PDB file of C-alpha atoms in Angstrom:
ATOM      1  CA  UNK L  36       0.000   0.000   0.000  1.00  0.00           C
ATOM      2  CA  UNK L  37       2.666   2.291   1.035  1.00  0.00           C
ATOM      3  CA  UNK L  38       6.655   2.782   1.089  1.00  0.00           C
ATOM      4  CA  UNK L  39       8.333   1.005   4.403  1.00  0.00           C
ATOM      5  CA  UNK L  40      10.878   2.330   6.736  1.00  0.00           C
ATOM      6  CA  UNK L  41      13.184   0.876   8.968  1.00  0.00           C
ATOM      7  CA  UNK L  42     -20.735  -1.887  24.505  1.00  0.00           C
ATOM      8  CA  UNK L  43     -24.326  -2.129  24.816  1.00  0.00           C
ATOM      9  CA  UNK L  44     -27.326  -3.340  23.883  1.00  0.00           C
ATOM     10  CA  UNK L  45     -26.900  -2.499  20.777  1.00  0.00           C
ATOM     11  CA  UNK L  46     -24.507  -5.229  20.283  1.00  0.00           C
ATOM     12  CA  UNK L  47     -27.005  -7.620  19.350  1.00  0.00           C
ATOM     13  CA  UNK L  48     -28.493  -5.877  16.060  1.00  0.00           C
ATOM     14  CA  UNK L  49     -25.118  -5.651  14.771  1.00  0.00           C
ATOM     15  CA  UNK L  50     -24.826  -7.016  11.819  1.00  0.00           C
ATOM     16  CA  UNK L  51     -21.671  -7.067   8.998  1.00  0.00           C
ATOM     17  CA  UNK L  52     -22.280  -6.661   5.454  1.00  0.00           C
ATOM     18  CA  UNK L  53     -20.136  -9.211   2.901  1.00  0.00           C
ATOM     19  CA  UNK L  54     -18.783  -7.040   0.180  1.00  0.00           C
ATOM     20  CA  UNK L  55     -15.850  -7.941  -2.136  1.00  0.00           C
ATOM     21  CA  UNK L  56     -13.164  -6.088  -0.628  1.00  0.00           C
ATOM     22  CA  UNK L  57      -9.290  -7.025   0.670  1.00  0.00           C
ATOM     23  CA  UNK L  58      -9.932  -9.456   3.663  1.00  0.00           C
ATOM     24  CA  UNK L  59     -10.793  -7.485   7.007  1.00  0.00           C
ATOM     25  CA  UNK L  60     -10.602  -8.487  10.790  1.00  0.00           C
ATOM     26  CA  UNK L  61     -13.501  -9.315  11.474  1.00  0.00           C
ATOM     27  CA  UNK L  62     -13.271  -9.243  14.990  1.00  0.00           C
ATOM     28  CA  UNK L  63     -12.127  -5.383  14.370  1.00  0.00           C
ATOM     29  CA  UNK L  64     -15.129  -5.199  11.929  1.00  0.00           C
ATOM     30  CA  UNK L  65     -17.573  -5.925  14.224  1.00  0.00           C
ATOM     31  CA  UNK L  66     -16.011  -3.951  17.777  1.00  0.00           C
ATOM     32  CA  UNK L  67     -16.372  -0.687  15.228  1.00  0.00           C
ATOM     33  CA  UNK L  68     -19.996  -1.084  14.339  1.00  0.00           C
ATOM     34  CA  UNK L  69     -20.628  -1.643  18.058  1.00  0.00           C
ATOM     35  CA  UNK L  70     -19.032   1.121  18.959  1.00  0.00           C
ATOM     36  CA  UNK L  71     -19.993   3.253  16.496  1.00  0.00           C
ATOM     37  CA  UNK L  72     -23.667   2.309  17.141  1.00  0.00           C
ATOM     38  CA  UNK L  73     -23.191   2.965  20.665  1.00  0.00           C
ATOM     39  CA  UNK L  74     -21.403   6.450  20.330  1.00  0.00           C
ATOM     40  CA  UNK L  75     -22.571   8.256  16.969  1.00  0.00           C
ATOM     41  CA  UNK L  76     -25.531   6.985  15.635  1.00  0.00           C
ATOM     42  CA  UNK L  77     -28.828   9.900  16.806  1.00  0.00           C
ATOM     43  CA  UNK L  78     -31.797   8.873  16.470  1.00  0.00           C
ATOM     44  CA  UNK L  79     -34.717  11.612  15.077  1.00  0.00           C
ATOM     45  CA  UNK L  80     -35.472  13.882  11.956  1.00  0.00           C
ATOM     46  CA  UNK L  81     -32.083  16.030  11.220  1.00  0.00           C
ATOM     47  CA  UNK L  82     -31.126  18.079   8.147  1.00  0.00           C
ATOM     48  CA  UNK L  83     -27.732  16.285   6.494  1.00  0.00           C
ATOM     49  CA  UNK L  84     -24.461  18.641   5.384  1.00  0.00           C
ATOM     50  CA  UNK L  85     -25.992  16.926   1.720  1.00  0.00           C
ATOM     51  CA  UNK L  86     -29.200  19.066   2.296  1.00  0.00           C
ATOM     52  CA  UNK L  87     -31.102  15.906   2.827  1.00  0.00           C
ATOM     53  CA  UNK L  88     -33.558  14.747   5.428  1.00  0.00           C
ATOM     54  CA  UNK L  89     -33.251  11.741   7.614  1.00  0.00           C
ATOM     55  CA  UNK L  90     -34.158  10.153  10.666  1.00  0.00           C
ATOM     56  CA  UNK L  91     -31.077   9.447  12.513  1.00  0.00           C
ATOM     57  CA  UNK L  92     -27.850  11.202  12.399  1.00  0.00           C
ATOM     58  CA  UNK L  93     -24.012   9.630  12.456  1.00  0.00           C
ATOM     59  CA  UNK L  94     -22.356  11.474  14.782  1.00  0.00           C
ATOM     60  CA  UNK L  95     -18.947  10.195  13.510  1.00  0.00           C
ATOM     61  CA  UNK L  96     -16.713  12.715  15.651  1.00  0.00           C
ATOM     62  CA  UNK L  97     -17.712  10.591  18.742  1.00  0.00           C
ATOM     63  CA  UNK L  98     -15.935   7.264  17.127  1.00  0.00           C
ATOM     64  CA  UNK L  99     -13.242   8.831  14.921  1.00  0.00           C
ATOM     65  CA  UNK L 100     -11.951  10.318  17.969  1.00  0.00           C
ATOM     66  CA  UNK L 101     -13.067   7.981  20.496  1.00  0.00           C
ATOM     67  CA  UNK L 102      -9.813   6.460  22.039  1.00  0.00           C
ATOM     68  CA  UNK L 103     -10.710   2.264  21.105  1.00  0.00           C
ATOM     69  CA  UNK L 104     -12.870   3.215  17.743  1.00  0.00           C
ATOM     70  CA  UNK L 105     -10.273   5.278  16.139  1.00  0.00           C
ATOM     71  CA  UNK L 106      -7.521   2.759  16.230  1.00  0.00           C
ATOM     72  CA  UNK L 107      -9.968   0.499  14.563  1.00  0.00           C
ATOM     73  CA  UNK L 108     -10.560   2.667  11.983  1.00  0.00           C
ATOM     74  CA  UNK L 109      -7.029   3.835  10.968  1.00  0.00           C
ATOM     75  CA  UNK L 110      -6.654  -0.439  10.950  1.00  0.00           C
ATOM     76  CA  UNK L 111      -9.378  -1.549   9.209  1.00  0.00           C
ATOM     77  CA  UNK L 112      -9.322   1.457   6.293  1.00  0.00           C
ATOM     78  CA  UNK L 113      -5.558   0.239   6.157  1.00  0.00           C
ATOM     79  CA  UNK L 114      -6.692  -3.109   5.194  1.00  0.00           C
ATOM     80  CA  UNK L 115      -9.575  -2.047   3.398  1.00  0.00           C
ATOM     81  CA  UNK L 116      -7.253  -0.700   0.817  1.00  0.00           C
ATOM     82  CA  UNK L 117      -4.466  -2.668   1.120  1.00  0.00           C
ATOM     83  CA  UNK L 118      -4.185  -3.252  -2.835  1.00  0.00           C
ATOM     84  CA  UNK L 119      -3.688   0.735  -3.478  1.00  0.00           C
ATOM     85  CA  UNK L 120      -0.523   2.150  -3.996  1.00  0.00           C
ATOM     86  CA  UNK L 121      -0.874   5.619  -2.042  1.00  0.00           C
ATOM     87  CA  UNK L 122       1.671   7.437   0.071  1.00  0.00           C
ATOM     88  CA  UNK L 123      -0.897   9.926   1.892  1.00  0.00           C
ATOM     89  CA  UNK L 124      -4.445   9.998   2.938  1.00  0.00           C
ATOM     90  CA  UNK L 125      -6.366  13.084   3.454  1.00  0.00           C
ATOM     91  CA  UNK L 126      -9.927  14.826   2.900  1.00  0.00           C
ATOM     92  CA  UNK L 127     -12.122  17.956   2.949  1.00  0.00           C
ATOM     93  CA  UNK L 128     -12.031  19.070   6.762  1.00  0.00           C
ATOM     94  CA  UNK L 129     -13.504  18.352   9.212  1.00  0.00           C
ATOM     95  CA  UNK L 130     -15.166  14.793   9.241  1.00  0.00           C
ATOM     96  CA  UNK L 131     -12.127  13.576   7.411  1.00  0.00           C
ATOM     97  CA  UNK L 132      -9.305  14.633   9.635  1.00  0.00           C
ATOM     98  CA  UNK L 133      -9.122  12.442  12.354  1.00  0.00           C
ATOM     99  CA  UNK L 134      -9.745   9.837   9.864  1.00  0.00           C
ATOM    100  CA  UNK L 135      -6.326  10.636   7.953  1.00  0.00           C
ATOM    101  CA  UNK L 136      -4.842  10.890  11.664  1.00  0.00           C
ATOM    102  CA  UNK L 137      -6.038   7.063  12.551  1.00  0.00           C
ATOM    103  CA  UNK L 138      -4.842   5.641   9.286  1.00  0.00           C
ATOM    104  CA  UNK L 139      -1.224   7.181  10.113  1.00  0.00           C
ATOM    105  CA  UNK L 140      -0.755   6.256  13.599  1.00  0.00           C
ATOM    106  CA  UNK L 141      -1.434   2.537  12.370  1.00  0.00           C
ATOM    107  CA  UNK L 142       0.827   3.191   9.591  1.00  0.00           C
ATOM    108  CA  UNK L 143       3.526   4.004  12.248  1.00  0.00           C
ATOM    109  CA  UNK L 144       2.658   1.335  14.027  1.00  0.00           C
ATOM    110  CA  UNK L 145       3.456  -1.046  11.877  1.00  0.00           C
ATOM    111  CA  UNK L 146       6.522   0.766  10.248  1.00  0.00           C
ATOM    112  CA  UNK L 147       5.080   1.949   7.447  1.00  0.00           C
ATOM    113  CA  UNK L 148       5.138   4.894   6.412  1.00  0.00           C
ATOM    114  CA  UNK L 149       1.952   7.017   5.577  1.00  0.00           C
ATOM    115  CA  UNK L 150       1.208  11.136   5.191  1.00  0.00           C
ATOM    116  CA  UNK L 151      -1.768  12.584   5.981  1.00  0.00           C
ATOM    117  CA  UNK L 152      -3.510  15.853   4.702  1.00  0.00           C
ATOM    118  CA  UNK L 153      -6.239  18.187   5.408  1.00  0.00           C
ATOM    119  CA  UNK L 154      -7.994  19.560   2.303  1.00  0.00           C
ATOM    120  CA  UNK L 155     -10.167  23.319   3.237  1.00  0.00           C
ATOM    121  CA  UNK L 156     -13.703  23.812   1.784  1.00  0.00           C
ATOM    122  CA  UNK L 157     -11.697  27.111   0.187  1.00  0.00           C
ATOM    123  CA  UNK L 158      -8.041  28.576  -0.405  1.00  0.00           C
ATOM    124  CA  UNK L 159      -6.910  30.612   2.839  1.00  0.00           C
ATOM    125  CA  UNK L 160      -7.095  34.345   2.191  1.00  0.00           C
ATOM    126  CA  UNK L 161      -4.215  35.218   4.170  1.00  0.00           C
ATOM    127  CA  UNK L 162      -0.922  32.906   5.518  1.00  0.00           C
ATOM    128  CA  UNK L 163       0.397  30.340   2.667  1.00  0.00           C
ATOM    129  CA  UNK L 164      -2.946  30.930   1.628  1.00  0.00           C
ATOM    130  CA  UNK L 165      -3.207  27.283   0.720  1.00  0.00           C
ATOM    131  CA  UNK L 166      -5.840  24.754   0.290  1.00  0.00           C
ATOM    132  CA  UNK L 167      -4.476  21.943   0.880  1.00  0.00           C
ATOM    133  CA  UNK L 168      -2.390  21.356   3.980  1.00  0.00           C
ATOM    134  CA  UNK L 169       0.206  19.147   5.239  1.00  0.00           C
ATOM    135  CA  UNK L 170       2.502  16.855   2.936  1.00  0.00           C
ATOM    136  CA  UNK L 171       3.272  18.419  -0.526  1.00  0.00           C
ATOM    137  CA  UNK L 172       0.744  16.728  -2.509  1.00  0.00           C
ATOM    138  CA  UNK L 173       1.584  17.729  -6.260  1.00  0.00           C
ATOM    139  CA  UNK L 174       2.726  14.538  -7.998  1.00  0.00           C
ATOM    140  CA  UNK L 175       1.549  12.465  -5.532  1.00  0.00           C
ATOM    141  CA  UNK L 176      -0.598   8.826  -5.174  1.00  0.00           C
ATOM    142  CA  UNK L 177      -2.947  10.006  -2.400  1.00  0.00           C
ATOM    143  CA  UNK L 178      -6.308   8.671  -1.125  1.00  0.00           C
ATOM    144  CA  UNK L 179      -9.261  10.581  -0.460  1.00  0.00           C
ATOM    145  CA  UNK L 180     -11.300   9.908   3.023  1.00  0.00           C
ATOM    146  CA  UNK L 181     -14.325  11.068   4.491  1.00  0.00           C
ATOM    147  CA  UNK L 182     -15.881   9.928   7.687  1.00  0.00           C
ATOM    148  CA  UNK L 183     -19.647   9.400   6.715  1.00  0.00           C
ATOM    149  CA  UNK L 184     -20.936   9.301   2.486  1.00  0.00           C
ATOM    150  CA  UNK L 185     -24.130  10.618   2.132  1.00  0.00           C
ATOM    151  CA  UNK L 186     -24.380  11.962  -1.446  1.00  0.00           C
ATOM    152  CA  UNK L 187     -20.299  12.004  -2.120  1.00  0.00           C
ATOM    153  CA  UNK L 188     -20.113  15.802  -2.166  1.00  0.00           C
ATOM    154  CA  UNK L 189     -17.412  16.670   0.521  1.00  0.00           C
ATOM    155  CA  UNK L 190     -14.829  14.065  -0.908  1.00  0.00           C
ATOM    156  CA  UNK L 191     -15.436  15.303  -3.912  1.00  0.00           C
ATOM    157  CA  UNK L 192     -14.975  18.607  -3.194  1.00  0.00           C
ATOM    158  CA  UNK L 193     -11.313  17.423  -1.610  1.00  0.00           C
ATOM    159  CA  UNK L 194     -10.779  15.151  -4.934  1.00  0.00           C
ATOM    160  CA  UNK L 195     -11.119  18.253  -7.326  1.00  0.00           C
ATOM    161  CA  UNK L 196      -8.942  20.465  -5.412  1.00  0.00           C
ATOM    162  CA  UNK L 197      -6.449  17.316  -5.021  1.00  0.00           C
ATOM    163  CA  UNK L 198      -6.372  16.939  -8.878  1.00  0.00           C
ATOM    164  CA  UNK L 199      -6.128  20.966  -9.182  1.00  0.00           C
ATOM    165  CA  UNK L 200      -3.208  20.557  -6.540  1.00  0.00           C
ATOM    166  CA  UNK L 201      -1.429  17.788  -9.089  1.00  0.00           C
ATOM    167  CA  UNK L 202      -2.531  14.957  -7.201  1.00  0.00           C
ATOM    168  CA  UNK L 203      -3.297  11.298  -8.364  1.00  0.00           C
ATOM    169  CA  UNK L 204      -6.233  10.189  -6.443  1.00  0.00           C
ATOM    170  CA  UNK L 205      -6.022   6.457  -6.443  1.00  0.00           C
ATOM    171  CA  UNK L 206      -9.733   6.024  -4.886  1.00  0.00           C
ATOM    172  CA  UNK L 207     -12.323   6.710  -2.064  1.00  0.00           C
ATOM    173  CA  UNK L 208     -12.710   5.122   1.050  1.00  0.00           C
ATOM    174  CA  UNK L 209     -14.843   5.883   4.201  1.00  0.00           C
ATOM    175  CA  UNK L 210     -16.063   4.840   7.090  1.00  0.00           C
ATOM    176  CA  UNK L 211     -19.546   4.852   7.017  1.00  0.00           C
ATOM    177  CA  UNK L 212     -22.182   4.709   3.885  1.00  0.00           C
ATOM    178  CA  UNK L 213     -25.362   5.742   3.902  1.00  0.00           C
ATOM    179  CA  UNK L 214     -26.090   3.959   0.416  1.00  0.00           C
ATOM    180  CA  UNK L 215     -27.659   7.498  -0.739  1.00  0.00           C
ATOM    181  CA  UNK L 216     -26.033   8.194  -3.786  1.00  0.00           C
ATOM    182  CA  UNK L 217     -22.295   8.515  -2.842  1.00  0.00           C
ATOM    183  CA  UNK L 218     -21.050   5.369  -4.952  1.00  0.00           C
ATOM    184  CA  UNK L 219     -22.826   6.572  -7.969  1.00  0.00           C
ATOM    185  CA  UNK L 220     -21.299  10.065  -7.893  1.00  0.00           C
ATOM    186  CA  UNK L 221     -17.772   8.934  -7.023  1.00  0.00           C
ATOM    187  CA  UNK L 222     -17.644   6.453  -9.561  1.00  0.00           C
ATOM    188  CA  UNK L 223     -19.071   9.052 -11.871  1.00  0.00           C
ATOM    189  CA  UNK L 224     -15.694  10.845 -11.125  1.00  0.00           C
ATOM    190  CA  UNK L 225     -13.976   7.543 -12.093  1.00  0.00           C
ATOM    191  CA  UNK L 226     -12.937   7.072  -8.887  1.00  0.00           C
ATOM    192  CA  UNK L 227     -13.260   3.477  -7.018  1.00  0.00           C
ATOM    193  CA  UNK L 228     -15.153   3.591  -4.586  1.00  0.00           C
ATOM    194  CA  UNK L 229     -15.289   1.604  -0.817  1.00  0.00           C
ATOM    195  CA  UNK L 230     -16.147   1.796   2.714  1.00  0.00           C
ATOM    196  CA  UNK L 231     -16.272  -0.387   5.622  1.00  0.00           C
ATOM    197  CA  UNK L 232     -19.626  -0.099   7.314  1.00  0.00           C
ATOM    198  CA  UNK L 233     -23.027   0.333   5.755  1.00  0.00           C
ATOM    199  CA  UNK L 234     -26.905   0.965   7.023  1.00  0.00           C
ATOM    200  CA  UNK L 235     -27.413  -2.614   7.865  1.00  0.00           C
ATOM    201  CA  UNK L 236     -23.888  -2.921   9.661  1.00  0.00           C
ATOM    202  CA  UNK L 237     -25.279  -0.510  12.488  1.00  0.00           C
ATOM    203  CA  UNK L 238     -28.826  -1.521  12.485  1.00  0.00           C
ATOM    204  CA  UNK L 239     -30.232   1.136  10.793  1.00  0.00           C
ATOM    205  CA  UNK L 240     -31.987  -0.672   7.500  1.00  0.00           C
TER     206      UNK L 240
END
C-alpha cells in the first residue's frame, strides 16, 4: 500500500455486510460497528451537510476520535485498501481529519510509512494561503477519506482540489455509507469507490 521504513445493547443488532473487498478483521469489523452504534448513531429527523432529510444522524466525531474506535478505523481502512498504492491519505475538513490521523498512527505502528492531509472547503485568504495542507501533494498517489458518504459531495470537493493541486487520487474510502447516492457520484468521477460499514452494519436498515 505504502513505502516502508526501517458496549451495549446495541450489540445484538449488529450485523456485517459481505462485500468484495481485501480481507478485514472481522473481529475489528464488528467492535467498530458496536461502537460506532453505541457512540454516533442519533436517532430523530435532522437536516444532512448533503441538504437531505433523515431520521437518525451519524455522529462520527464521537468514534473517529473515540480512544478504542479510532484505532480500529485507521486499521481496518488500512486493510480495506491494502491493494492501493498511495503514500498519503487526506480529505475535505472536518469529518475527514481524524480519519487521515487514525490511518497514520497505524501506519507508524506497523513501520510503514503514511502522510496525511487536510484539504479546506476554500483557499486561505491570508498565511500560505493554501488549500491543501500538510505533505506536498503535487505529484503524488494520495487517497481521499471522508468519515460518513451521504451523497459524495465533501470528498469530492477534496478530490477536485487534489487533482487541481497535481494529485493522483487512487480512490475513495470511508467509514460509514449511507447507500444514498455517494457510490454513484464517485464512480461518476472515475474514482473506485469503498467503505467499511453500511446501514445494515449498524442496524439502521
Amino acid at each position: 500500500m505504502t513505502r516502508t521504513d526501517g458496549r451495549g445493547a446495541a450489540t445484538a443488532c449488529v450485523r456485517l455486510s459481505a462485500v468484495a473487498y481485501p480481507a478485514l478483521d472481522r473481529t475489528a469489523k464488528l467492535e467498530l460497528a458496536r461502537l460506532i452504534t453505541e457512540l454516533a448513531v442519533v436517532h430523530g429527523k435532522v437536516t444532512l451537510a448533503s441538504g437531505k432529510e433523515a431520521d437518525y444522524y451519524i455522529d462520527l466525531r464521537r468514534a473517529t476520535l473515540h480512544h478504542a474506535a479510532a484505532p480500529l478505523i485507521g486499521k481496518l481502512l488500512r486493510q480495506l485498501t491494502a491493494d492501493w498504492d498511495y503514500v498519503a491519505a487526506g480529505g475535505l475538513t472536518l469529518g475527514a481529519d481524524p480519519v487521515a490521523l487514525a490511518m497514520l498512527h497505524s501506519a507508524a505502528a506497523g513501520g510503514v510509512v503514511l502522510d496525511a492531509f487536510v484539504v479546506r472547503k476554500a483557499v486561505k485568504e491570508h498565511g500560505m494561503q493554501r488549500q491543501i495542507e500538510g505533505v506536498e501533494v503535487r505529484g503524488q498517489r494520495v487517497l481521499a477519506v471522508e468519515d460518513t458518504s451521504t451523497t459524495g459531495g465533501s470528498v469530492l470537493t477534496a478530490v477536485t482540489a487534489l487533482r487541481e493541486a497535481g494529485a493522483e487520487v487512487v480512490g475513495v474510502a470511508t467509514v460509514v455509507d449511507r447507500e444514498t447516492g455517494a457510490r454513484e457520484a464517485i464512480e461518476k468521477e472515475g474514482l473506485e469507490y469503498r467503505y467499511l460499514l453500511s446501514k445494515d452494519d449498524l442496524g439502521l436498515s
